[in-house]
mmCIF file with all atom_site columns, C-alpha atoms in Angstrom:
data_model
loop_
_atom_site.group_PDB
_atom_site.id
_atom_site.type_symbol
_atom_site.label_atom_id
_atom_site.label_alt_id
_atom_site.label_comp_id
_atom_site.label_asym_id
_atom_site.label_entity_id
_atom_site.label_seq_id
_atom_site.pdbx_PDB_ins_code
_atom_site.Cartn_x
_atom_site.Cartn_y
_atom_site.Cartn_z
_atom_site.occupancy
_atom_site.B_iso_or_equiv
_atom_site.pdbx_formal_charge
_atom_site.auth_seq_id
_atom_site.auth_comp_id
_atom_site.auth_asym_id
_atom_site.auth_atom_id
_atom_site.pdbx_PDB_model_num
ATOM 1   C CA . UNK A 1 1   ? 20.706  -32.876 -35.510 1.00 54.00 ? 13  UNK A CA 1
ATOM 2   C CA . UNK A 1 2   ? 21.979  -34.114 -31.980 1.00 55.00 ? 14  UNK A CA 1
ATOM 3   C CA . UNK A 1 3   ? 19.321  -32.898 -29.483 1.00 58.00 ? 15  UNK A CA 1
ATOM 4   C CA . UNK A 1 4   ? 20.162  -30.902 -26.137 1.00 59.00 ? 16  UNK A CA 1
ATOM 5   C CA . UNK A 1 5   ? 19.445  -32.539 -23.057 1.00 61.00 ? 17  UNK A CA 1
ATOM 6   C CA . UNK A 1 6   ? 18.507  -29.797 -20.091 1.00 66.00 ? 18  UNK A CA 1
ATOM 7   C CA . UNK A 1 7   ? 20.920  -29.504 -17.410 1.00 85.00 ? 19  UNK A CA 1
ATOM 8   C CA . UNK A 1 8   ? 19.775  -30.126 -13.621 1.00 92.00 ? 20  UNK A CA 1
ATOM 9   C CA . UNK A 1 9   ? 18.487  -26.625 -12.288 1.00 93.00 ? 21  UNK A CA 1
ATOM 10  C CA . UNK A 1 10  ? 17.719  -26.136 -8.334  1.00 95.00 ? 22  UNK A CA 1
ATOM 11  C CA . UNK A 1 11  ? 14.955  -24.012 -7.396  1.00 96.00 ? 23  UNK A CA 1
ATOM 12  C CA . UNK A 1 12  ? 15.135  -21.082 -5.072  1.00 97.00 ? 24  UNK A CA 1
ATOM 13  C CA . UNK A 1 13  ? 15.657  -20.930 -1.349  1.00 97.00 ? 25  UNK A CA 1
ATOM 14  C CA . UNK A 1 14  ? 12.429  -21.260 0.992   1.00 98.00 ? 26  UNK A CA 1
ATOM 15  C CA . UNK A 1 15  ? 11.151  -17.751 2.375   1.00 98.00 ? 27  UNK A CA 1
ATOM 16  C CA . UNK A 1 16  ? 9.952   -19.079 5.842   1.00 98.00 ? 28  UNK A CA 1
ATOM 17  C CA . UNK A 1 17  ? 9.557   -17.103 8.918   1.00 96.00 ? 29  UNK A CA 1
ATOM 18  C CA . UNK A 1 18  ? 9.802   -18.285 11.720  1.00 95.00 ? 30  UNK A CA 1
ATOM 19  C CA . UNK A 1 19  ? 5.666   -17.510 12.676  1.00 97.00 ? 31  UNK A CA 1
ATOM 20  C CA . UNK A 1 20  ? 4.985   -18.355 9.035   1.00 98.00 ? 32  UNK A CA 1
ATOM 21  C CA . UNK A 1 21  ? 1.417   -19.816 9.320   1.00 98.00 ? 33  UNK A CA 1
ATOM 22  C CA . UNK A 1 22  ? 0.828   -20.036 5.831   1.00 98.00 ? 34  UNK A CA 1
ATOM 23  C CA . UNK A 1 23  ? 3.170   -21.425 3.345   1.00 98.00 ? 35  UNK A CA 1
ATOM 24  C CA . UNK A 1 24  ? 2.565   -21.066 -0.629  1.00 98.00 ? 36  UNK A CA 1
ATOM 25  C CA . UNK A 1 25  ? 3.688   -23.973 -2.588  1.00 98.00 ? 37  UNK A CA 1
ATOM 26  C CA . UNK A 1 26  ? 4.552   -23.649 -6.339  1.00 96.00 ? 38  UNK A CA 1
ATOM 27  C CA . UNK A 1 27  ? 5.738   -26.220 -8.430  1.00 94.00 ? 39  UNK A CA 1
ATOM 28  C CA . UNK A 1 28  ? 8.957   -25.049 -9.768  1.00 95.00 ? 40  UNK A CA 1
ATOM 29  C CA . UNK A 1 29  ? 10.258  -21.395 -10.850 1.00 94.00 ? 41  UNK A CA 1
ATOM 30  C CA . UNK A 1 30  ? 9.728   -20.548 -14.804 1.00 91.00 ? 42  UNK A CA 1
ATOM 31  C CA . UNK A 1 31  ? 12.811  -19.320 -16.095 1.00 91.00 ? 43  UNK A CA 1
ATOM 32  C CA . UNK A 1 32  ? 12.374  -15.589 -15.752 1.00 93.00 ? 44  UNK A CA 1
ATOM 33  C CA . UNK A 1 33  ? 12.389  -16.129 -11.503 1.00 95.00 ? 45  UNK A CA 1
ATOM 34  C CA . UNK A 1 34  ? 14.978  -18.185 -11.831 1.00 95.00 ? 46  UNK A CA 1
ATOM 35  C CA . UNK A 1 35  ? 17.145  -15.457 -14.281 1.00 95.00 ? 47  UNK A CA 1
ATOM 36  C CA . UNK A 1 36  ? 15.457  -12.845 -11.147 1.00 97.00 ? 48  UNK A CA 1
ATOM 37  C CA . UNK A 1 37  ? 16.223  -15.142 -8.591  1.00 97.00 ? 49  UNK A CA 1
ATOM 38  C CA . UNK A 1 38  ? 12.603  -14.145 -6.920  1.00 98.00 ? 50  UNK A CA 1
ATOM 39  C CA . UNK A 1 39  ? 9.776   -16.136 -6.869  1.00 98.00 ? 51  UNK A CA 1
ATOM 40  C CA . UNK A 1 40  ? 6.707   -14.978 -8.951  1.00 97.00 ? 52  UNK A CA 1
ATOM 41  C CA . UNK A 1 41  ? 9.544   -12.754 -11.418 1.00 97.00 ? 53  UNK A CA 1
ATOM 42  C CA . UNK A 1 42  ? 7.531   -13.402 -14.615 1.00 94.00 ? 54  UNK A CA 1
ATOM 43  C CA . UNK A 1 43  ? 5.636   -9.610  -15.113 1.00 93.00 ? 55  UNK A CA 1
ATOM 44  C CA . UNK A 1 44  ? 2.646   -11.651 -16.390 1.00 93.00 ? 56  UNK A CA 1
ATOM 45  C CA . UNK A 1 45  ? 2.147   -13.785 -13.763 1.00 95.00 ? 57  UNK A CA 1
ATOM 46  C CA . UNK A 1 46  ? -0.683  -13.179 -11.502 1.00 97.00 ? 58  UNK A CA 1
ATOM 47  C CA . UNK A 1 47  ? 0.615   -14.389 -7.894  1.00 98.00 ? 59  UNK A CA 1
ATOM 48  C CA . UNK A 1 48  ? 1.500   -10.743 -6.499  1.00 98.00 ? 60  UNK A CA 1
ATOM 49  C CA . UNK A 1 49  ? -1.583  -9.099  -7.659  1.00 98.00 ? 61  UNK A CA 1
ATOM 50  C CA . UNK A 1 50  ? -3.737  -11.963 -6.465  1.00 98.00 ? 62  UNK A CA 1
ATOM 51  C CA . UNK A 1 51  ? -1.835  -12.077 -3.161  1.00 98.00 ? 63  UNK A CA 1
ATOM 52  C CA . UNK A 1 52  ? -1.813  -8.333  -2.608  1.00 98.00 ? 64  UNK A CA 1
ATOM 53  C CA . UNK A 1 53  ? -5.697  -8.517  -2.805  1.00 98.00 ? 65  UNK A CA 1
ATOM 54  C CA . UNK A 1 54  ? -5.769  -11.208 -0.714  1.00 98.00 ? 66  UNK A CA 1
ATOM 55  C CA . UNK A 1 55  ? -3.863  -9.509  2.156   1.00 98.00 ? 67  UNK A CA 1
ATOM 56  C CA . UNK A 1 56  ? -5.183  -6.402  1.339   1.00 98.00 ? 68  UNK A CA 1
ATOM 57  C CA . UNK A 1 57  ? -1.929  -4.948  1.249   1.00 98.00 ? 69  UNK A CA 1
ATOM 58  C CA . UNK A 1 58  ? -0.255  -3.142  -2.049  1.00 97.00 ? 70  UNK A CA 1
ATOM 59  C CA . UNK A 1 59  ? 2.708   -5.610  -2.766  1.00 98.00 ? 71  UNK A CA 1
ATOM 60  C CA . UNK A 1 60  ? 3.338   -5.188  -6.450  1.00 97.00 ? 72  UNK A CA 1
ATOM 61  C CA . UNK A 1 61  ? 4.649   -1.866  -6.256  1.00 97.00 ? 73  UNK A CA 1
ATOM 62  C CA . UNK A 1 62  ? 7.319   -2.796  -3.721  1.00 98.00 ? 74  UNK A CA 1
ATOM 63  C CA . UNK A 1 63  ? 10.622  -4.067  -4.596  1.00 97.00 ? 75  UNK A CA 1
ATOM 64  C CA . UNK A 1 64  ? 11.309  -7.488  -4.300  1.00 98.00 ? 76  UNK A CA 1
ATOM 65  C CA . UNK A 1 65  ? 12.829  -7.551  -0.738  1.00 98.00 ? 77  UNK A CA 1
ATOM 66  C CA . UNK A 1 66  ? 10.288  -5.083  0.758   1.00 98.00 ? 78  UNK A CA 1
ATOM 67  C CA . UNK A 1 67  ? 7.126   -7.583  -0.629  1.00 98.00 ? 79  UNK A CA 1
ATOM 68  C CA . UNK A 1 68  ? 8.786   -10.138 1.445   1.00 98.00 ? 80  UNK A CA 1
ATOM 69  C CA . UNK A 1 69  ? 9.140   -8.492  4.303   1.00 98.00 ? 81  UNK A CA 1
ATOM 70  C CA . UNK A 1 70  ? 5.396   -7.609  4.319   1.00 98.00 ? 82  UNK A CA 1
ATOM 71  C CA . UNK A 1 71  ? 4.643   -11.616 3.649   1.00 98.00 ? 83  UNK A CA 1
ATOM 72  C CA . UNK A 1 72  ? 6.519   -11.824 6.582   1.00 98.00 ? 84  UNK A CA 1
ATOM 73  C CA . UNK A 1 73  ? 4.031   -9.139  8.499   1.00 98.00 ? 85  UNK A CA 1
ATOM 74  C CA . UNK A 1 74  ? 0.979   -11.819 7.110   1.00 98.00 ? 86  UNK A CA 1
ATOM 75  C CA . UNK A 1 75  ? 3.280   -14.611 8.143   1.00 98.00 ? 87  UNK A CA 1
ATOM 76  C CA . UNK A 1 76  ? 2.929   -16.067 4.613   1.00 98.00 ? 88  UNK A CA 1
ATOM 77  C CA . UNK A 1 77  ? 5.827   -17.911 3.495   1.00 98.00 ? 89  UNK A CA 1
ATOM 78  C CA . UNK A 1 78  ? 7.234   -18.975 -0.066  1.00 98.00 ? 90  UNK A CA 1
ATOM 79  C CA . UNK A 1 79  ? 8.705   -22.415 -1.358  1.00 98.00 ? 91  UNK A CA 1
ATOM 80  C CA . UNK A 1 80  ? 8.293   -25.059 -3.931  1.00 97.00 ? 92  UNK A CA 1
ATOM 81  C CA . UNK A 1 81  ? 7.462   -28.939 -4.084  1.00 97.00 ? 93  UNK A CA 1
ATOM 82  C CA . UNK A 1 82  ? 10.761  -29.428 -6.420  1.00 95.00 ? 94  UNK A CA 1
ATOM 83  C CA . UNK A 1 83  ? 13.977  -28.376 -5.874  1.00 96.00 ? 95  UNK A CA 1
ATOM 84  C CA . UNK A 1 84  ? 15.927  -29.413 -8.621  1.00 94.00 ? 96  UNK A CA 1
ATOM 85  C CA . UNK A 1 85  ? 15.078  -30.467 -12.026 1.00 94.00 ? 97  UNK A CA 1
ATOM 86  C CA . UNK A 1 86  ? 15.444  -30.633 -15.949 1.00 93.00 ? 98  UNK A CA 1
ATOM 87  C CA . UNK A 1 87  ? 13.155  -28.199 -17.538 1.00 87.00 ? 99  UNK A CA 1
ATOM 88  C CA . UNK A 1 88  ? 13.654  -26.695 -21.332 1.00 84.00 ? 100 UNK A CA 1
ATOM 89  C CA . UNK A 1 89  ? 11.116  -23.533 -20.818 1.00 82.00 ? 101 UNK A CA 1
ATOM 90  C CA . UNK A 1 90  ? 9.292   -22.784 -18.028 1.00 75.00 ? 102 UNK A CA 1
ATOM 91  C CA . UNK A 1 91  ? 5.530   -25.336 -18.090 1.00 76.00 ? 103 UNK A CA 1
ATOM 92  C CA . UNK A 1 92  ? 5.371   -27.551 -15.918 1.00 75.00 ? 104 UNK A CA 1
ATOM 93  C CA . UNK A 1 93  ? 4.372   -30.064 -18.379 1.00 78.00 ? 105 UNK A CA 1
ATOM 94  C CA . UNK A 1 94  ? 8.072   -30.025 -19.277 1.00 81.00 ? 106 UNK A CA 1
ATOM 95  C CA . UNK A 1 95  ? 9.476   -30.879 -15.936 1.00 88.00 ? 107 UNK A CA 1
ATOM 96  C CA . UNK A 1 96  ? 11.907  -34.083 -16.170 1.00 91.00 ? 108 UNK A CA 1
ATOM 97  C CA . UNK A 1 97  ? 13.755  -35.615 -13.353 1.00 91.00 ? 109 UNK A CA 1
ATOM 98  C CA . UNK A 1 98  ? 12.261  -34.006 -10.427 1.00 93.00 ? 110 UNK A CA 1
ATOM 99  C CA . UNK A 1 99  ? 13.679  -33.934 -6.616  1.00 94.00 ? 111 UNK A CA 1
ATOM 100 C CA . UNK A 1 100 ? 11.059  -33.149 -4.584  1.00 95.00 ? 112 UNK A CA 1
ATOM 101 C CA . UNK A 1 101 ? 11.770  -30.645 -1.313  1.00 96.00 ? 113 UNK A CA 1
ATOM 102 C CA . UNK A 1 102 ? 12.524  -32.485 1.785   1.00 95.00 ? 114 UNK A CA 1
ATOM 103 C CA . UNK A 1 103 ? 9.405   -30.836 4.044   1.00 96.00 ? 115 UNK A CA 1
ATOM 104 C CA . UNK A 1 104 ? 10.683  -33.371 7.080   1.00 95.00 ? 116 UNK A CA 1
ATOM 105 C CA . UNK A 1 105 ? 11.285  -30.646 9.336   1.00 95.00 ? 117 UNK A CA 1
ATOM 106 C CA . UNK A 1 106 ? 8.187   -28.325 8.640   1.00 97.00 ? 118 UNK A CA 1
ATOM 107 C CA . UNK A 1 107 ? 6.326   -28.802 11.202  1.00 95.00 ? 119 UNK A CA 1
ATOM 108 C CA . UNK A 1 108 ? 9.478   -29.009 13.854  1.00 96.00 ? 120 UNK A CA 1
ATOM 109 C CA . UNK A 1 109 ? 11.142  -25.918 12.478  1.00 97.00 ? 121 UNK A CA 1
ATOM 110 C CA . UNK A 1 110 ? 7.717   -24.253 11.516  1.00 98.00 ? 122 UNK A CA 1
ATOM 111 C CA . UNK A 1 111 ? 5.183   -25.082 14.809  1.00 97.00 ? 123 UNK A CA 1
ATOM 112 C CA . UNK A 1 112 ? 2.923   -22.400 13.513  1.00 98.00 ? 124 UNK A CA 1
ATOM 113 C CA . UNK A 1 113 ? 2.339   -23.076 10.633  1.00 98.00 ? 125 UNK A CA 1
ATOM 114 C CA . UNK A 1 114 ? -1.239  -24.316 9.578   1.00 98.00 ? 126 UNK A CA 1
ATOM 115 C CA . UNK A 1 115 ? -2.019  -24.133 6.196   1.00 98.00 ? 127 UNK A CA 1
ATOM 116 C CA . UNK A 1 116 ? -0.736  -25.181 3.052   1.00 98.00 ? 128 UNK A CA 1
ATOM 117 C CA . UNK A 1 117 ? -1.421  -23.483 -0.015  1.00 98.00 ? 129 UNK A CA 1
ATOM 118 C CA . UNK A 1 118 ? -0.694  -25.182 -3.843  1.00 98.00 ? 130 UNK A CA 1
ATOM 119 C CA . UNK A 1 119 ? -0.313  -22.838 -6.482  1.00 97.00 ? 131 UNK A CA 1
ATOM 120 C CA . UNK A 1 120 ? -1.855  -24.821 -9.394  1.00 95.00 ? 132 UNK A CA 1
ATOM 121 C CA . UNK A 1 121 ? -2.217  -28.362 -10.000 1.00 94.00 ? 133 UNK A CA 1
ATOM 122 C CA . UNK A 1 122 ? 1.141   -29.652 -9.620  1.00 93.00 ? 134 UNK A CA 1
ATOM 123 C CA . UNK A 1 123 ? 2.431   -28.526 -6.841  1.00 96.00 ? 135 UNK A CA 1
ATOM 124 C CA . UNK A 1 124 ? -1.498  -29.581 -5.460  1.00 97.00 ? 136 UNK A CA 1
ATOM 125 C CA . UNK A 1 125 ? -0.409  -33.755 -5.655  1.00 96.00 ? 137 UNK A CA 1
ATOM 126 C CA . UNK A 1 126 ? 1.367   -33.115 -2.940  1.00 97.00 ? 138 UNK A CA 1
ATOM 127 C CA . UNK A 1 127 ? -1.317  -31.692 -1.041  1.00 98.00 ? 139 UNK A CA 1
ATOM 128 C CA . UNK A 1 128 ? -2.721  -35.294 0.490   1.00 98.00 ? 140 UNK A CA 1
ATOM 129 C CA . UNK A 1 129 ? 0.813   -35.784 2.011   1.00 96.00 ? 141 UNK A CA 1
ATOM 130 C CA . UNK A 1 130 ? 0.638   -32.919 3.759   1.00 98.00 ? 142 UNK A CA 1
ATOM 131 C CA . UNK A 1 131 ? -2.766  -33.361 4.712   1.00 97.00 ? 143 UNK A CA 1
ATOM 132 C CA . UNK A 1 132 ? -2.175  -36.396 6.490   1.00 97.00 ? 144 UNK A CA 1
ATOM 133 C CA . UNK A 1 133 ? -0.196  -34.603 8.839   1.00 96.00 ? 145 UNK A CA 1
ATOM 134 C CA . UNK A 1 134 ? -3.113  -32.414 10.158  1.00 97.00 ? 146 UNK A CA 1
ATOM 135 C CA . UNK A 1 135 ? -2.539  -29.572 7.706   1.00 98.00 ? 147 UNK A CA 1
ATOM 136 C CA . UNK A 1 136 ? -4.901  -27.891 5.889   1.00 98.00 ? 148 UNK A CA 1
ATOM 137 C CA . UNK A 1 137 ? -4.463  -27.898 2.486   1.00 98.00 ? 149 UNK A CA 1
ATOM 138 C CA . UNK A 1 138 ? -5.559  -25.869 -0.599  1.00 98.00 ? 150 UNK A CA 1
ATOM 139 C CA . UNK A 1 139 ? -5.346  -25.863 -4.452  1.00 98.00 ? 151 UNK A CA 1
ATOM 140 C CA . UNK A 1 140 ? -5.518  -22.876 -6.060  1.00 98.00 ? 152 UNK A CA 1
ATOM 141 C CA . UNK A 1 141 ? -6.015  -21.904 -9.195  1.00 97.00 ? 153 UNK A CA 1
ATOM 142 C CA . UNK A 1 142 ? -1.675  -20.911 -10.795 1.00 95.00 ? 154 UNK A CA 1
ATOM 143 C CA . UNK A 1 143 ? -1.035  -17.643 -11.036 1.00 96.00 ? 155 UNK A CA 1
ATOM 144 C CA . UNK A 1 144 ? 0.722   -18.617 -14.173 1.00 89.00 ? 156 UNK A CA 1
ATOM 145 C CA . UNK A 1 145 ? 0.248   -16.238 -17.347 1.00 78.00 ? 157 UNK A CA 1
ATOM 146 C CA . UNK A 1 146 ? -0.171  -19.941 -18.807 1.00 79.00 ? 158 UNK A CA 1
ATOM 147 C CA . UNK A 1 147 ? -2.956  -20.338 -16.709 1.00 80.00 ? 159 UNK A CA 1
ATOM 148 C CA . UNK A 1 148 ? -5.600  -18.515 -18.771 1.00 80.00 ? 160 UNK A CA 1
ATOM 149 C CA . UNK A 1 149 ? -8.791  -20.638 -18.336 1.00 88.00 ? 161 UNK A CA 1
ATOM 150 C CA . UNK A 1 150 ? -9.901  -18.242 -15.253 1.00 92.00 ? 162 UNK A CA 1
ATOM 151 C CA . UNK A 1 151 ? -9.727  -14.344 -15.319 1.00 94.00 ? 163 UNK A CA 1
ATOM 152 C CA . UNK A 1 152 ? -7.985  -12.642 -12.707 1.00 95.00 ? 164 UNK A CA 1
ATOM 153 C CA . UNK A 1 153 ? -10.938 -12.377 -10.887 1.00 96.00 ? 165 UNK A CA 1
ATOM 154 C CA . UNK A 1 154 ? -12.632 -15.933 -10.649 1.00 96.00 ? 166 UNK A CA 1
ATOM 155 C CA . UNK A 1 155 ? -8.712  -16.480 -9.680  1.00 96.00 ? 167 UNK A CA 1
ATOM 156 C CA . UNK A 1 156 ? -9.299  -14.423 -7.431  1.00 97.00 ? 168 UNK A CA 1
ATOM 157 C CA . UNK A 1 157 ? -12.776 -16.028 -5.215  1.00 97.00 ? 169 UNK A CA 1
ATOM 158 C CA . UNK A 1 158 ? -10.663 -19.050 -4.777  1.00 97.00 ? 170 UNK A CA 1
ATOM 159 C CA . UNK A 1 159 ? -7.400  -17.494 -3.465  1.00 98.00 ? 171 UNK A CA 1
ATOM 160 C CA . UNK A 1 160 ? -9.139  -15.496 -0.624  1.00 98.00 ? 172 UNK A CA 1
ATOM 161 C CA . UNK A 1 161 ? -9.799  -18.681 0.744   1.00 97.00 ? 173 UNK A CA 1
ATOM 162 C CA . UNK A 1 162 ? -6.332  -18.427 2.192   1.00 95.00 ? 174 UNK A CA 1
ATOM 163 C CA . UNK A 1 163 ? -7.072  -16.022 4.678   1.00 89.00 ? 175 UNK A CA 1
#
């Protein structure tokens, strides 16, 4: 039986502001955000309720455009490390081929900006490149349903360390 080779999938588009002081970094959208075209889409993943607590600010009731708007009120933007790759499914551990986001112009385009959060692991390699540029970086713990080592809430003690 022949065996199907992914095609090359791009990831969504950045949701920067143009005060955004804090920018979340995933690794790649799973399959249902993709499908959604919204980041955080899957209804099992943990990002919006852990981000609503965070802000203190009741975001997973709003529809899609109206949570962005409020990250935009908390100047927290949205974007990935990749933006294209071959994926079958949506764990990371399945990523093949990855181009990585060109972040060349962050800090021209985004002079506010001050810290860089990493949604789980992968997306956190990156985090000593950015670093090295005089931002401050953290890893958090993915809000990915595959993530299931922490509960919600020992997510939870590390993500406030955002604000």
């Amino acid at each position: 039986m022949p065996q199907v080779t992914p095609s090359l999938l791009t990831g969504l588009a950045p949701v920067l502001f143009p005060d955004t002081q804090i920018l979340i970094l995933g690794s790649f959208p799973g399959e249902a955000s993709l499908a959604a075209s919204q980041y955080y889409a899957h209804p099992r993943n943990q990002f919006w309720p852990l981000i609503s607590a965070v802000l203190n600010d009741e975001l997973v009731s709003l529809h899609y455009p109206s949570r962005l708007q409020r990250l935009a009120l908390h100047q927290v933007g949205l974007w990935d490390v990749i933006a294209a790759c071959k994926r079958s499914g949506s764990l990371d551990s399945a990523i093949r081929e990855a181009q990585e986001v060109d972040f060349s112009k962050l800090q021209e385009r985004y002079p506010a900006l001050h810290t860089i959060a990493f949604n789980g692991k992968t997306s956190g390699k990156a985090a000593p490149r950015f670093a090295s540029q005089g931002y401050r970086t953290l890893v958090l713990p993915s809000s990915s349903p595959a993530n299931a080592q922490l509960s919600f809430e020992e997510k939870l003690v590390q993500w406030r360390e955002l604000t």
